[in-house]
Short mmCIF file of C-alpha atoms in Angstrom, two decimals:
data_model
loop_
_atom_site.label_atom_id
_atom_site.label_comp_id
_atom_site.label_asym_id
_atom_site.label_seq_id
_atom_site.Cartn_x
_atom_site.Cartn_y
_atom_site.Cartn_z
CA MET A 202 -27.91 -6.20 35.95
CA MET A 203 -28.47 -5.21 32.34
CA TYR A 204 -27.01 -1.93 31.24
CA ILE A 205 -28.12 -1.62 27.65
CA CYS A 206 -29.93 1.29 26.09
CA MET A 207 -32.49 -0.79 24.23
CA ARG A 208 -34.12 2.21 22.55
CA VAL A 209 -30.98 2.82 20.51
CA ARG A 210 -30.78 1.38 17.00
CA PRO A 211 -27.20 1.87 15.72
CA VAL A 212 -27.07 3.46 12.26
CA HIS A 213 -23.74 1.88 11.51
CA THR A 214 -24.31 1.48 7.81
CA PHE A 215 -26.65 4.03 6.39
CA GLY A 216 -26.47 6.92 8.81
CA GLY A 217 -24.30 9.91 9.37
CA GLY A 218 -23.56 12.16 12.26
CA SER A 219 -21.07 13.75 14.53
CA LYS A 220 -17.72 12.19 15.16
CA ALA A 221 -17.77 9.04 17.26
CA GLY A 222 -17.67 9.78 20.92
CA ASP A 223 -17.69 13.60 20.76
CA TYR A 224 -18.93 14.12 24.28
CA THR A 225 -20.03 17.66 23.55
CA GLY A 226 -19.88 19.87 26.59
CA THR A 227 -18.05 17.30 28.72
CA VAL A 228 -14.85 18.68 30.25
CA PHE A 229 -12.11 17.25 32.42
CA GLU A 230 -11.70 19.88 35.11
CA TRP A 231 -8.28 18.55 36.03
CA LEU A 232 -5.54 18.10 33.45
CA PRO A 233 -1.89 17.07 33.78
CA PRO A 234 0.45 20.06 33.47
CA ALA A 235 1.63 19.07 29.97
CA LEU A 236 -1.90 18.80 28.63
CA ALA A 237 -2.99 21.96 30.39
CA ALA A 238 -0.19 23.87 28.67
CA ARG A 239 -1.21 22.36 25.35
CA GLN A 240 -4.79 23.47 25.99
CA GLU A 241 -3.74 27.08 26.68
CA ASP A 242 -1.71 27.20 23.47
CA LEU A 243 -4.64 25.97 21.41
CA GLN A 244 -7.05 28.39 23.03
CA LEU A 245 -4.82 31.32 22.12
CA SER A 246 -4.27 30.25 18.52
CA SER A 247 -7.65 28.77 17.52
CA PRO A 248 -10.68 30.59 16.05
CA PRO A 249 -13.76 30.93 18.30
CA VAL A 250 -15.85 27.82 18.76
CA SER A 251 -19.67 27.85 18.69
CA TRP A 252 -22.72 25.65 18.26
CA TYR A 253 -24.26 25.27 14.79
CA LEU A 254 -27.55 23.69 13.71
CA VAL A 255 -27.37 21.54 10.57
CA ASP A 256 -30.50 22.97 8.93
CA ASN A 257 -32.32 21.59 5.87
CA SER A 258 -35.33 23.94 5.97
CA ASP A 259 -34.09 26.13 3.09
CA LEU A 260 -32.22 23.58 0.96
CA GLN A 261 -34.89 20.82 1.25
CA ALA A 262 -32.35 18.16 0.25
CA SER A 263 -33.41 14.50 0.08
CA SER A 264 -30.13 13.31 1.60
CA TYR A 265 -29.68 12.03 5.15
CA GLY A 266 -27.39 14.87 6.15
CA LEU A 267 -24.69 17.36 5.17
CA GLY A 268 -21.49 15.72 3.96
CA TYR A 269 -18.19 16.51 5.64
CA ARG A 270 -15.31 17.79 3.49
CA ALA A 271 -11.65 16.95 4.00
CA SER A 272 -10.71 20.49 2.94
CA LYS A 273 -12.43 23.76 2.05
CA ASP A 274 -13.58 22.34 -1.27
CA LEU A 275 -17.16 21.27 -1.96
CA GLU A 276 -15.94 18.39 -4.14
CA ASP A 277 -13.58 17.01 -1.47
CA LEU A 278 -16.24 14.87 0.23
CA VAL A 279 -15.31 12.46 3.02
CA PRO A 280 -16.83 9.05 2.11
CA SER A 281 -19.66 7.81 4.37
CA LYS A 282 -19.44 10.73 6.80
CA ALA A 283 -22.17 13.32 7.25
CA ALA A 284 -23.74 15.59 9.84
CA VAL A 285 -27.40 14.58 10.22
CA TRP A 286 -30.03 17.20 9.43
CA GLY A 287 -31.35 18.70 12.65
CA GLU A 288 -28.18 17.85 14.57
CA ARG A 289 -26.15 20.44 16.48
CA VAL A 290 -22.39 20.41 15.92
CA VAL A 291 -19.55 22.30 17.54
CA GLY A 292 -17.26 24.06 15.10
CA GLN A 293 -14.74 26.81 14.55
CA HIS A 294 -15.74 29.67 12.23
CA HIS A 295 -12.93 30.62 9.85
CA GLY A 296 -14.72 33.65 8.39
CA ASP A 297 -14.62 32.32 4.82
CA GLY A 298 -17.89 30.40 4.62
CA TRP A 299 -16.51 27.25 6.22
CA ILE A 300 -16.93 25.75 9.69
CA GLN A 301 -14.25 23.36 10.95
CA VAL A 302 -15.65 20.44 12.94
CA GLY A 303 -12.79 18.40 14.35
CA ASP A 304 -10.50 17.52 11.44
CA PHE A 305 -13.15 18.14 8.77
CA PHE A 306 -15.08 21.06 7.28
CA LEU A 307 -18.74 21.92 6.64
CA PRO A 308 -19.93 24.67 4.27
CA GLU A 309 -22.20 27.37 5.68
CA GLU A 310 -24.17 27.47 2.42
CA LEU A 311 -25.04 25.07 -0.42
CA GLU A 312 -26.58 26.26 -3.69
CA GLY A 313 -27.04 29.66 -2.13
CA LYS A 314 -29.08 28.23 0.76
CA ARG A 315 -27.85 28.38 4.36
CA VAL A 316 -27.33 24.92 5.86
CA LEU A 317 -25.47 25.85 9.07
CA VAL A 318 -27.21 28.20 11.49
CA ALA A 319 -25.30 29.64 14.45
CA GLN A 320 -26.94 28.88 17.80
CA ASP A 321 -26.39 32.15 19.65
CA ASP A 322 -28.54 31.06 22.58
CA GLN A 323 -26.08 28.29 23.43
CA GLU A 324 -23.28 28.83 25.91
CA PRO A 325 -19.98 29.68 24.16
CA ILE A 326 -17.33 27.03 24.52
CA THR A 327 -13.57 26.90 24.12
CA PRO A 328 -11.84 24.54 21.68
CA PHE A 329 -11.18 21.82 24.23
CA ARG A 330 -14.71 21.96 25.60
CA GLN A 331 -15.94 20.26 22.46
CA LYS A 332 -13.96 17.07 22.95
CA ASN A 333 -12.09 14.94 25.44
CA VAL A 334 -8.45 16.04 25.46
CA TYR A 335 -7.25 12.46 25.98
CA ARG A 336 -9.16 11.36 22.91
CA TYR A 337 -7.54 14.21 21.00
CA MET A 338 -4.08 12.99 21.99
CA LEU A 339 -4.99 9.39 21.11
CA GLN A 340 -6.25 10.52 17.71
CA HIS A 341 -2.85 12.02 16.89
CA VAL A 342 -0.68 8.99 17.66
CA THR A 343 1.15 8.63 14.33
CA LYS A 344 4.59 7.15 15.07
CA GLU A 345 4.75 3.52 13.98
CA PRO A 346 6.54 2.22 17.12
CA GLU A 347 3.86 3.84 19.29
CA ILE A 348 1.07 2.33 17.20
CA ASP A 349 2.73 -1.10 17.38
CA LEU A 350 3.15 -0.84 21.14
CA LEU A 351 -0.47 0.20 21.63
CA PHE A 352 -1.93 -2.55 19.44
CA THR A 353 0.23 -5.40 20.73
CA GLY A 354 -0.52 -4.34 24.31
CA LEU A 355 -4.28 -4.35 23.72
CA LEU A 356 -4.05 -7.67 21.87
CA ARG A 357 -2.14 -9.22 24.79
CA LEU A 358 -4.85 -8.07 27.21
CA LEU A 359 -7.69 -9.43 25.07
CA SER A 360 -5.86 -12.72 24.42
CA SER A 361 -5.51 -13.37 28.13
CA VAL A 362 -9.24 -14.21 28.28
CA HIS A 363 -8.97 -17.37 26.19
CA GLN A 364 -5.41 -18.19 27.24
CA ALA A 365 -6.54 -18.42 30.86
CA GLN A 366 -8.93 -21.22 29.81
CA GLN A 367 -6.23 -23.29 28.09
CA THR A 368 -3.55 -23.63 30.74
CA TYR A 369 -2.48 -27.07 31.92
CA LEU A 370 -2.03 -25.94 35.51
CA PRO A 371 -5.18 -24.50 37.13
CA ARG A 372 -4.94 -20.74 37.72
CA SER A 373 -1.39 -20.59 36.35
CA MET A 374 -2.62 -17.73 34.17
CA ARG A 375 -5.46 -15.37 34.92
CA SER A 376 -7.57 -13.27 32.59
CA VAL A 377 -7.52 -9.51 33.04
CA GLY A 378 -10.75 -8.20 34.54
CA PHE A 379 -10.96 -5.12 32.34
CA TYR A 380 -11.05 -6.75 28.90
CA GLN A 381 -14.34 -5.01 28.07
CA GLU A 382 -12.75 -1.61 28.65
CA ALA A 383 -9.71 -2.69 26.60
CA LEU A 384 -11.95 -3.64 23.67
CA VAL A 385 -13.79 -0.32 23.82
CA LEU A 386 -10.44 1.50 23.88
CA LEU A 387 -9.36 -0.43 20.79
CA TRP A 388 -12.64 0.42 19.06
CA HIS A 389 -12.18 4.12 19.82
CA VAL A 390 -8.65 4.27 18.48
CA LEU A 391 -9.65 2.32 15.34
CA THR A 392 -12.42 4.80 14.55
CA LEU A 393 -10.54 7.92 15.62
CA ASN A 394 -7.08 7.31 14.19
CA SER A 395 -6.89 6.34 10.51
CA ASN A 396 -3.09 5.97 10.75
CA PHE A 397 -3.53 3.41 13.52
CA THR A 398 -6.10 1.43 11.54
CA LYS A 399 -4.00 1.42 8.37
CA ARG A 400 -0.87 0.32 10.21
CA VAL A 401 -2.69 -2.48 12.06
CA VAL A 402 -4.39 -4.05 9.04
CA GLU A 403 -1.34 -3.79 6.77
CA ARG A 404 1.53 -4.68 9.10
CA HIS A 405 0.07 -6.84 11.88
CA ASP A 406 -1.39 -10.33 11.88
CA THR A 407 -5.03 -9.36 12.22
CA ASN A 408 -6.02 -13.04 12.10
CA GLU A 409 -4.53 -13.49 15.57
CA PHE A 410 -6.67 -10.63 16.80
CA LEU A 411 -9.69 -12.06 14.95
CA LEU A 412 -9.47 -15.33 16.90
CA SER A 413 -9.44 -13.48 20.23
CA LEU A 414 -12.38 -11.37 19.09
CA MET A 415 -14.35 -14.44 17.99
CA TYR A 416 -13.81 -15.97 21.43
CA LEU A 417 -15.11 -12.83 23.13
CA LEU A 418 -18.08 -12.84 20.75
CA GLN A 419 -18.75 -16.45 21.69
CA GLN A 420 -18.58 -15.73 25.43
CA ALA A 421 -20.83 -12.68 25.12
CA ARG A 422 -23.38 -14.62 23.07
CA ALA A 423 -23.86 -17.10 25.89
CA SER A 424 -24.11 -14.51 28.71
CA VAL A 425 -26.96 -12.04 29.11
CA HIS A 426 -24.88 -9.64 31.19
CA LEU A 427 -22.28 -9.40 28.38
CA ILE A 428 -24.70 -8.24 25.68
CA GLY A 429 -22.88 -4.90 25.55
CA LEU A 430 -19.62 -6.73 24.81
CA LEU A 431 -21.40 -8.58 22.00
CA HIS A 432 -22.37 -5.32 20.30
CA THR A 433 -18.94 -3.74 20.87
CA ALA A 434 -17.17 -6.71 19.27
CA SER A 435 -19.57 -6.45 16.33
CA PHE A 436 -18.75 -2.76 15.89
CA VAL A 437 -15.02 -3.59 15.80
CA LEU A 438 -15.64 -6.31 13.20
CA LEU A 439 -17.59 -3.87 11.06
CA VAL A 440 -14.71 -1.38 11.09
CA LEU A 441 -12.06 -4.00 10.30
CA SER A 442 -14.11 -5.71 7.57
CA SER A 443 -14.16 -2.47 5.59
CA GLU A 444 -10.36 -2.69 5.19
CA ARG A 445 -9.18 -4.64 2.14
CA ALA A 446 -5.96 -5.83 3.79
CA PHE A 447 -7.94 -7.38 6.64
CA ALA A 448 -10.25 -9.22 4.22
CA VAL A 449 -7.40 -10.52 2.04
CA ARG A 450 -5.54 -11.89 5.07
CA LEU A 451 -8.56 -14.04 5.92
CA ASN A 452 -7.41 -16.38 3.14
CA ASP A 453 -4.50 -17.57 5.31
CA PRO A 454 -4.99 -21.26 6.24
CA TYR A 455 -6.37 -22.08 9.66
CA VAL A 456 -4.27 -25.04 10.77
CA ALA A 457 -4.05 -24.97 14.55
CA LYS A 458 -6.89 -24.68 17.00
CA LYS A 459 -5.31 -21.90 19.02
CA VAL A 460 -8.57 -20.68 20.51
CA PRO A 461 -11.40 -22.88 21.91
CA LEU A 462 -14.20 -21.82 19.57
CA GLU A 463 -17.57 -23.56 19.42
CA ILE A 464 -17.63 -24.12 15.67
CA PRO A 465 -17.79 -27.32 13.55
CA ALA A 466 -14.54 -29.08 12.68
CA PHE A 467 -13.40 -28.05 9.20
CA HIS A 468 -10.42 -27.73 6.88
CA GLY A 469 -10.18 -24.21 5.59
CA ASN A 470 -8.98 -20.70 6.28
CA HIS A 471 -9.63 -17.87 8.72
CA ALA A 472 -12.55 -16.70 6.58
CA ASP A 473 -14.29 -19.92 7.62
CA VAL A 474 -13.65 -19.14 11.28
CA PHE A 475 -15.13 -15.71 10.65
CA ALA A 476 -18.19 -17.07 8.82
CA LEU A 477 -18.96 -19.98 11.16
CA SER A 478 -18.60 -17.86 14.30
CA LEU A 479 -20.85 -15.11 12.95
CA TYR A 480 -23.39 -17.65 11.70
CA LYS A 481 -23.86 -18.98 15.21
CA VAL A 482 -24.51 -15.49 16.62
CA ILE A 483 -26.81 -14.54 13.74
CA SER A 484 -28.76 -17.78 13.95
CA GLU A 485 -29.45 -17.35 17.66
CA SER A 486 -30.31 -13.66 17.27
CA LEU A 487 -32.91 -13.99 14.50
CA PRO A 488 -35.88 -14.80 16.79
CA LYS A 489 -35.17 -11.75 18.99
CA THR A 490 -36.53 -8.48 17.64
CA GLN A 491 -34.16 -6.43 19.80
CA ASN A 492 -31.21 -8.03 17.98
CA ASP A 493 -32.24 -6.99 14.46
CA ALA A 494 -29.58 -4.26 14.33
CA LEU A 495 -26.93 -6.77 15.48
CA VAL A 496 -27.91 -9.23 12.73
CA GLU A 497 -27.73 -6.46 10.13
CA MET A 498 -24.31 -5.38 11.36
CA LEU A 499 -22.80 -8.89 11.26
CA LEU A 500 -24.21 -9.59 7.79
CA THR A 501 -22.72 -6.29 6.63
CA ALA A 502 -19.30 -7.42 7.88
CA LEU A 503 -19.66 -10.72 5.97
CA CYS A 504 -20.71 -8.81 2.85
CA ASN A 505 -17.66 -6.53 3.13
CA VAL A 506 -15.12 -9.37 3.10
CA SER A 507 -16.91 -11.62 0.57
CA PRO A 508 -15.30 -10.24 -2.65
CA TYR A 509 -11.83 -11.16 -1.35
CA VAL A 510 -12.40 -14.68 0.03
CA LYS A 511 -10.94 -17.19 -2.44
CA CYS A 512 -12.58 -20.27 -0.97
CA PHE A 513 -15.12 -21.12 1.71
CA CYS A 514 -15.18 -24.65 3.12
CA LEU A 515 -18.21 -26.95 2.86
CA GLU A 516 -19.45 -26.17 6.38
CA SER A 517 -19.34 -22.41 5.81
CA CYS A 518 -21.18 -22.67 2.48
CA LEU A 519 -24.03 -24.75 3.87
CA LYS A 520 -24.45 -22.53 6.93
CA LEU A 521 -24.39 -19.22 5.08
CA VAL A 522 -26.74 -20.29 2.29
CA SER A 523 -29.16 -21.78 4.84
CA LEU A 524 -29.67 -18.24 6.13
CA VAL A 525 -31.31 -17.30 2.82
CA GLU A 526 -34.39 -19.39 3.60
CA ARG A 527 -34.59 -18.13 7.18
CA LEU A 528 -34.18 -14.45 6.35
CA SER A 529 -36.72 -14.62 3.51
CA ARG A 530 -39.51 -16.11 5.61
CA PRO A 531 -42.48 -13.71 5.68
CA SER A 532 -42.69 -13.98 9.47
CA TYR A 533 -39.19 -12.46 9.67
CA LEU A 534 -39.09 -10.30 6.55
CA PHE A 535 -42.28 -8.39 7.37
CA ARG A 536 -41.57 -8.00 11.08
CA THR A 537 -40.27 -4.41 10.89
CA PRO A 538 -39.53 -1.89 8.11
CA PHE A 539 -35.81 -2.67 8.43
CA THR A 540 -35.43 -6.46 8.75
CA HIS A 541 -35.11 -6.85 4.98
CA HIS A 542 -31.71 -5.11 5.16
CA GLY A 543 -30.12 -8.33 6.40
CA LEU A 544 -31.45 -10.25 3.40
CA LEU A 545 -30.13 -7.55 1.05
CA PHE A 546 -26.62 -7.91 2.47
CA LEU A 547 -26.77 -11.72 2.38
CA VAL A 548 -27.81 -11.80 -1.29
CA GLU A 549 -25.16 -9.20 -2.14
CA MET A 550 -22.56 -11.35 -0.37
CA LEU A 551 -23.48 -14.34 -2.57
CA ASN A 552 -23.33 -12.11 -5.65
CA ASN A 553 -19.82 -10.99 -4.71
CA ILE A 554 -18.65 -14.58 -4.35
CA VAL A 555 -20.17 -15.69 -7.67
CA GLN A 556 -18.89 -12.71 -9.64
CA TYR A 557 -15.43 -12.26 -8.13
CA GLN A 558 -14.40 -15.65 -6.69
CA TYR A 559 -16.32 -18.26 -8.71
CA GLU A 560 -13.41 -20.61 -9.45
CA GLY A 561 -12.49 -21.29 -5.82
CA ASN A 562 -16.06 -21.25 -4.48
CA THR A 563 -17.79 -23.95 -6.50
CA MET A 564 -19.06 -25.43 -3.23
CA MET A 565 -20.86 -22.13 -2.54
CA VAL A 566 -22.30 -22.21 -6.07
CA TYR A 567 -23.53 -25.78 -5.46
CA ALA A 568 -25.14 -24.69 -2.19
CA ILE A 569 -26.90 -21.82 -4.02
CA LEU A 570 -28.24 -24.24 -6.65
CA ARG A 571 -29.63 -26.48 -3.90
CA GLN A 572 -31.51 -23.48 -2.47
CA ALA A 573 -32.96 -22.43 -5.83
CA GLU A 574 -36.50 -22.66 -4.48
CA ALA A 575 -35.78 -20.09 -1.75
CA PHE A 576 -34.62 -17.55 -4.35
CA SER A 577 -37.70 -18.27 -6.47
CA LYS A 578 -39.98 -17.60 -3.47
CA MET A 579 -38.23 -14.29 -2.85
CA GLU A 580 -39.03 -13.18 -6.38
CA LYS A 581 -42.70 -14.13 -5.91
CA LEU A 582 -43.26 -12.42 -2.54
CA SER A 583 -46.66 -10.71 -2.34
CA LEU A 584 -48.99 -8.99 0.10
CA ALA A 585 -50.73 -12.32 0.60
CA ASP A 586 -47.52 -13.64 2.24
CA SER A 587 -47.59 -10.66 4.60
CA LYS A 588 -51.20 -11.34 5.59
CA LYS A 589 -50.44 -15.02 6.04
CA ALA A 590 -47.54 -14.19 8.36
CA GLY A 591 -49.88 -11.99 10.41
CA GLU A 592 -52.48 -14.74 10.66
CA GLU A 593 -49.80 -17.14 11.93
CA GLY A 594 -49.10 -14.78 14.83
CA ALA A 595 -45.80 -13.36 13.61
CA GLU A 596 -44.51 -10.48 15.71
CA VAL A 597 -44.95 -7.22 13.79
CA ARG A 598 -43.66 -3.82 14.83
CA ARG A 599 -46.42 -1.59 16.13
CA GLY A 600 -47.48 1.03 13.59
CA PHE A 601 -45.86 -0.81 10.64
CA GLU A 602 -48.12 -1.95 7.82
CA VAL A 603 -46.86 -3.71 4.70
CA THR A 604 -48.08 -1.97 1.55
CA GLU A 605 -47.71 -2.91 -2.11
CA GLU A 606 -45.51 0.15 -2.67
CA TRP A 607 -43.18 -0.79 0.20
CA LEU A 608 -42.99 -4.42 -0.95
CA GLN A 609 -42.14 -3.46 -4.53
CA SER A 610 -39.40 -1.10 -3.31
CA VAL A 611 -37.87 -3.95 -1.28
CA LYS A 612 -38.00 -6.38 -4.21
CA LYS A 613 -36.45 -3.74 -6.45
CA LYS A 614 -33.50 -3.43 -4.05
CA LEU A 615 -32.92 -7.22 -3.89
CA PRO A 616 -30.01 -7.98 -6.26
CA LEU A 617 -31.41 -11.33 -7.45
CA HIS A 618 -30.63 -11.03 -11.16
CA THR A 619 -27.12 -12.50 -10.98
CA LEU A 620 -28.18 -15.51 -8.92
CA GLN A 621 -31.21 -16.12 -11.14
CA CYS A 622 -28.97 -16.17 -14.23
CA LEU A 623 -26.67 -18.64 -12.44
CA ILE A 624 -29.52 -20.95 -11.47
CA GLU A 625 -31.28 -20.81 -14.87
CA TYR A 626 -28.04 -21.64 -16.69
CA LEU A 627 -26.55 -24.35 -14.45
CA ASN A 628 -29.54 -26.22 -13.00
CA PRO A 629 -30.78 -27.68 -16.33
CA GLN A 630 -27.24 -28.81 -17.21
CA LEU A 631 -26.81 -30.52 -13.86
CA GLU A 632 -30.14 -32.31 -14.21
CA VAL A 633 -29.22 -33.61 -17.66
CA MET A 634 -25.78 -34.72 -16.47
CA CYS A 635 -27.19 -36.55 -13.45
CA VAL A 636 -29.79 -38.39 -15.57
CA GLU A 637 -27.59 -39.30 -18.54
CA GLN A 638 -24.46 -40.20 -16.59
CA ASP A 639 -26.24 -41.50 -13.49
CA VAL A 640 -24.19 -39.14 -11.28
CA THR A 641 -24.80 -39.49 -7.55
CA ASP A 642 -21.45 -38.31 -6.25
CA GLN A 643 -21.13 -34.71 -5.03
CA ALA A 644 -17.49 -34.63 -6.13
CA GLU A 645 -18.55 -35.17 -9.77
CA VAL A 646 -20.94 -32.23 -9.56
CA LEU A 647 -18.21 -29.99 -8.11
CA ARG A 648 -15.80 -31.01 -10.85
CA PHE A 649 -18.40 -30.10 -13.46
CA LEU A 650 -19.02 -26.71 -11.84
CA LYS A 651 -15.32 -25.99 -11.64
CA SER A 652 -14.84 -26.75 -15.34
CA THR A 653 -17.77 -24.53 -16.35
CA THR A 654 -17.28 -20.91 -17.30
CA LEU A 655 -19.97 -18.28 -16.79
CA VAL A 656 -18.31 -15.62 -18.92
CA GLY A 657 -21.02 -14.02 -21.03
CA ILE A 658 -23.77 -15.59 -18.92
CA LEU A 659 -23.72 -13.47 -15.80
CA PRO A 660 -24.25 -9.71 -15.85
CA VAL A 661 -21.24 -7.40 -15.80
CA PRO A 662 -19.78 -7.50 -12.26
CA HIS A 663 -21.09 -4.70 -10.13
CA PRO A 664 -18.63 -2.40 -8.33
CA ILE A 665 -17.52 -3.64 -4.92
CA VAL A 666 -19.42 -1.72 -2.26
CA ILE A 667 -17.84 -1.50 1.19
CA ARG A 668 -19.88 -0.28 4.13
CA THR A 669 -18.33 0.77 7.39
CA TYR A 670 -19.27 2.17 10.77
CA GLN A 671 -20.83 5.63 10.59
CA ALA A 672 -20.85 7.56 13.83
CA SER A 673 -23.90 9.41 15.10
CA GLY A 674 -25.24 10.83 18.32
CA TYR A 675 -27.15 7.59 18.90
CA THR A 676 -24.09 5.35 18.79
CA SER A 677 -22.15 7.77 20.98
CA MET A 678 -24.97 7.66 23.51
CA TRP A 679 -25.01 3.87 23.38
CA PHE A 680 -21.28 3.56 24.05
CA THR A 681 -21.49 6.12 26.84
CA SER A 682 -24.31 4.15 28.49
CA TYR A 683 -22.42 0.90 28.04
CA MET A 684 -19.18 2.19 29.55
CA TRP A 685 -20.90 3.75 32.54
CA GLY A 686 -22.67 0.45 33.10
CA VAL A 687 -19.35 -1.40 33.07
CA ILE A 688 -17.82 1.13 35.47
CA PHE A 689 -20.79 0.86 37.80
CA THR A 690 -20.76 -2.95 37.93
CA ARG A 691 -16.98 -2.99 38.42
CA SER A 692 -17.36 -0.82 41.54
CA GLN A 693 -19.80 -2.91 43.58
CA ARG A 694 -17.21 -4.07 46.09
CA MET A 695 -16.71 -0.54 47.37
CA PRO A 696 -19.56 1.74 48.47
CA LEU A 697 -18.84 4.43 45.88
CA TYR A 698 -22.46 4.94 44.83
CA ASP A 699 -25.93 5.08 46.24
CA TRP A 700 -27.25 2.60 43.68
CA LYS A 701 -30.90 3.44 44.48
CA LYS A 702 -30.39 6.89 42.93
CA ILE A 703 -28.70 5.69 39.74
CA ARG A 704 -30.64 4.97 36.58
CA LEU A 705 -28.39 3.41 33.96
CA VAL A 706 -30.79 1.95 31.43
CA THR A 707 -33.96 2.48 29.51
CA ILE A 708 -35.67 -0.80 28.71
CA ASN A 709 -37.80 -0.85 25.56
CA GLN A 710 -40.77 -3.12 26.20
#
C-alpha cells in the first residue's frame, strides 16, 4: 500500500509558512498530571490566543510572505522563515502591535498597512490548543546530557537496520521495526530545537549518523513502499547540510566500510560517500516527474556542503559533472516550470568548488573542462530546443508553455559566468600543452591544473548561500499523512480499523 500525498510539492527551499508540524486545532484530551499542571499555569499567565489571517491585500508586497521576527523589532528578521500570504496563524496578542506565534513575532502592520487580520469567526482557542504539548516539551530540551542521550539513542535505533545485515551469526541481531518513526522523531527535534541541532553537529560524530542515513536512503530507493522514508531522509539531509560544522566534518577520511552501501569503490572522504549515494538516488529519480521535488532537495543539500569540501575523489567528480548534461537536456529542462531549479543548484555547486576549493579539487576542474560542450549548449538554449523536445514526445506539464520571456529569465539565473571564464582560460592552454608535449597521461594534466592559479581570471567569489528546510502547511500535511500511513500499516495484525472506511492517500495521476 502506498501512503504518499502525491499532490504535495514540498517548498523546502524557497517557501515560507507556519512552524513545522503545528497541528493547529489538534488537542490531546488526556495529559499526564505533570503536563496538565503545566498547561493550567500557562493558561493563567498567557495572553489570549486567536486566529489571524496573513493578509497582503493592502500592502501588495511582492514577497512570498510576512517575515517572522525574533523580537518585537522590525529589523530583527528570522532568516528563511515567513508566514505565507493568505495563511492563517495562531498567535497571542500582546496589545502593542505585535502577535506572538510560537517563539517568534509578527507585526500587525507594515508601512502603515494592516498585514494581520483577526479572524473573529473562528473558534477561540487556549494556548495549548495551538500545538502539541509533547512537541512543546521536546522543543525546550536544552541540557547537554539530555540532548546527548536523545541523539545517541536515536542513532542506535537507526544503526540497528544495517547492523542486523552484517552479523556473522544469522539473526544474532535484529533491526528495530519502528526505524521510520525514529527518523521522523529525529527530524522533528532537529527542526524544532536549535540547541539540539547545534549540539549534535558540533559535538557528535555526524559522519557516523550520515552512514546510517545513507543506508536507509539506499533501502528506500529500492522499495516502493518506503518512498515516504526516502523523502524523510532527504529532509533530514537538507537540514543537516545547512550546518557548517556538518559540512566541514565531511572531509574526514572514509577508511573502513562500516555500512554496506551500493556505491563504487573509491579512496576518499565522507563527502564522497555523500555525493555518490545521492547521485544514485538522483540518477534514478530523473525520469520520474513525481520525483522532481526530491531531486531538487538532494541537489540543494549537495550545493550547501560544496564550499567546504576540500577534495572530491575521481568517481565523485565524474558522477556529479555527468549530471550537468542530463539536467540540461531540453526534454528534462522544459518538462515543468520548476525542473530548472535542479540545474541551478548543480551549477552553483560547481561554482562553489572552483571558487573556494580549487587547489584540492583539480579533478573536478578537469571533469568540468571535459564537459565544456554541455555548458556551451546551456548558454545557447532557445525556443527551438523546447519545440524539438515536444516533437520528440517529452513529457510536459499540462498548462505549461515555454515562452521567450520565461527562457530568458531562466538563463539569467544560471550562474555560468565563472565556469565559462574557467573553460575559456584553461582549455586553450591544455590543448597547446597536449600537442607540444605529446601529453596523453591524465596525471600530467592534473599536475598542470594544480600548478595553475586563477587569481585575477575568475570573478570575485560570490557569497556562500546556504538554503535550508522551510516549513509550511504543505510539508506539515505531508508528514502527517506519512505518519498516519506508517501507523496504519503497522497495525494490520490487529483488527483496530475498518480499512474500507479509511482513505489515506490522494494519488495525482
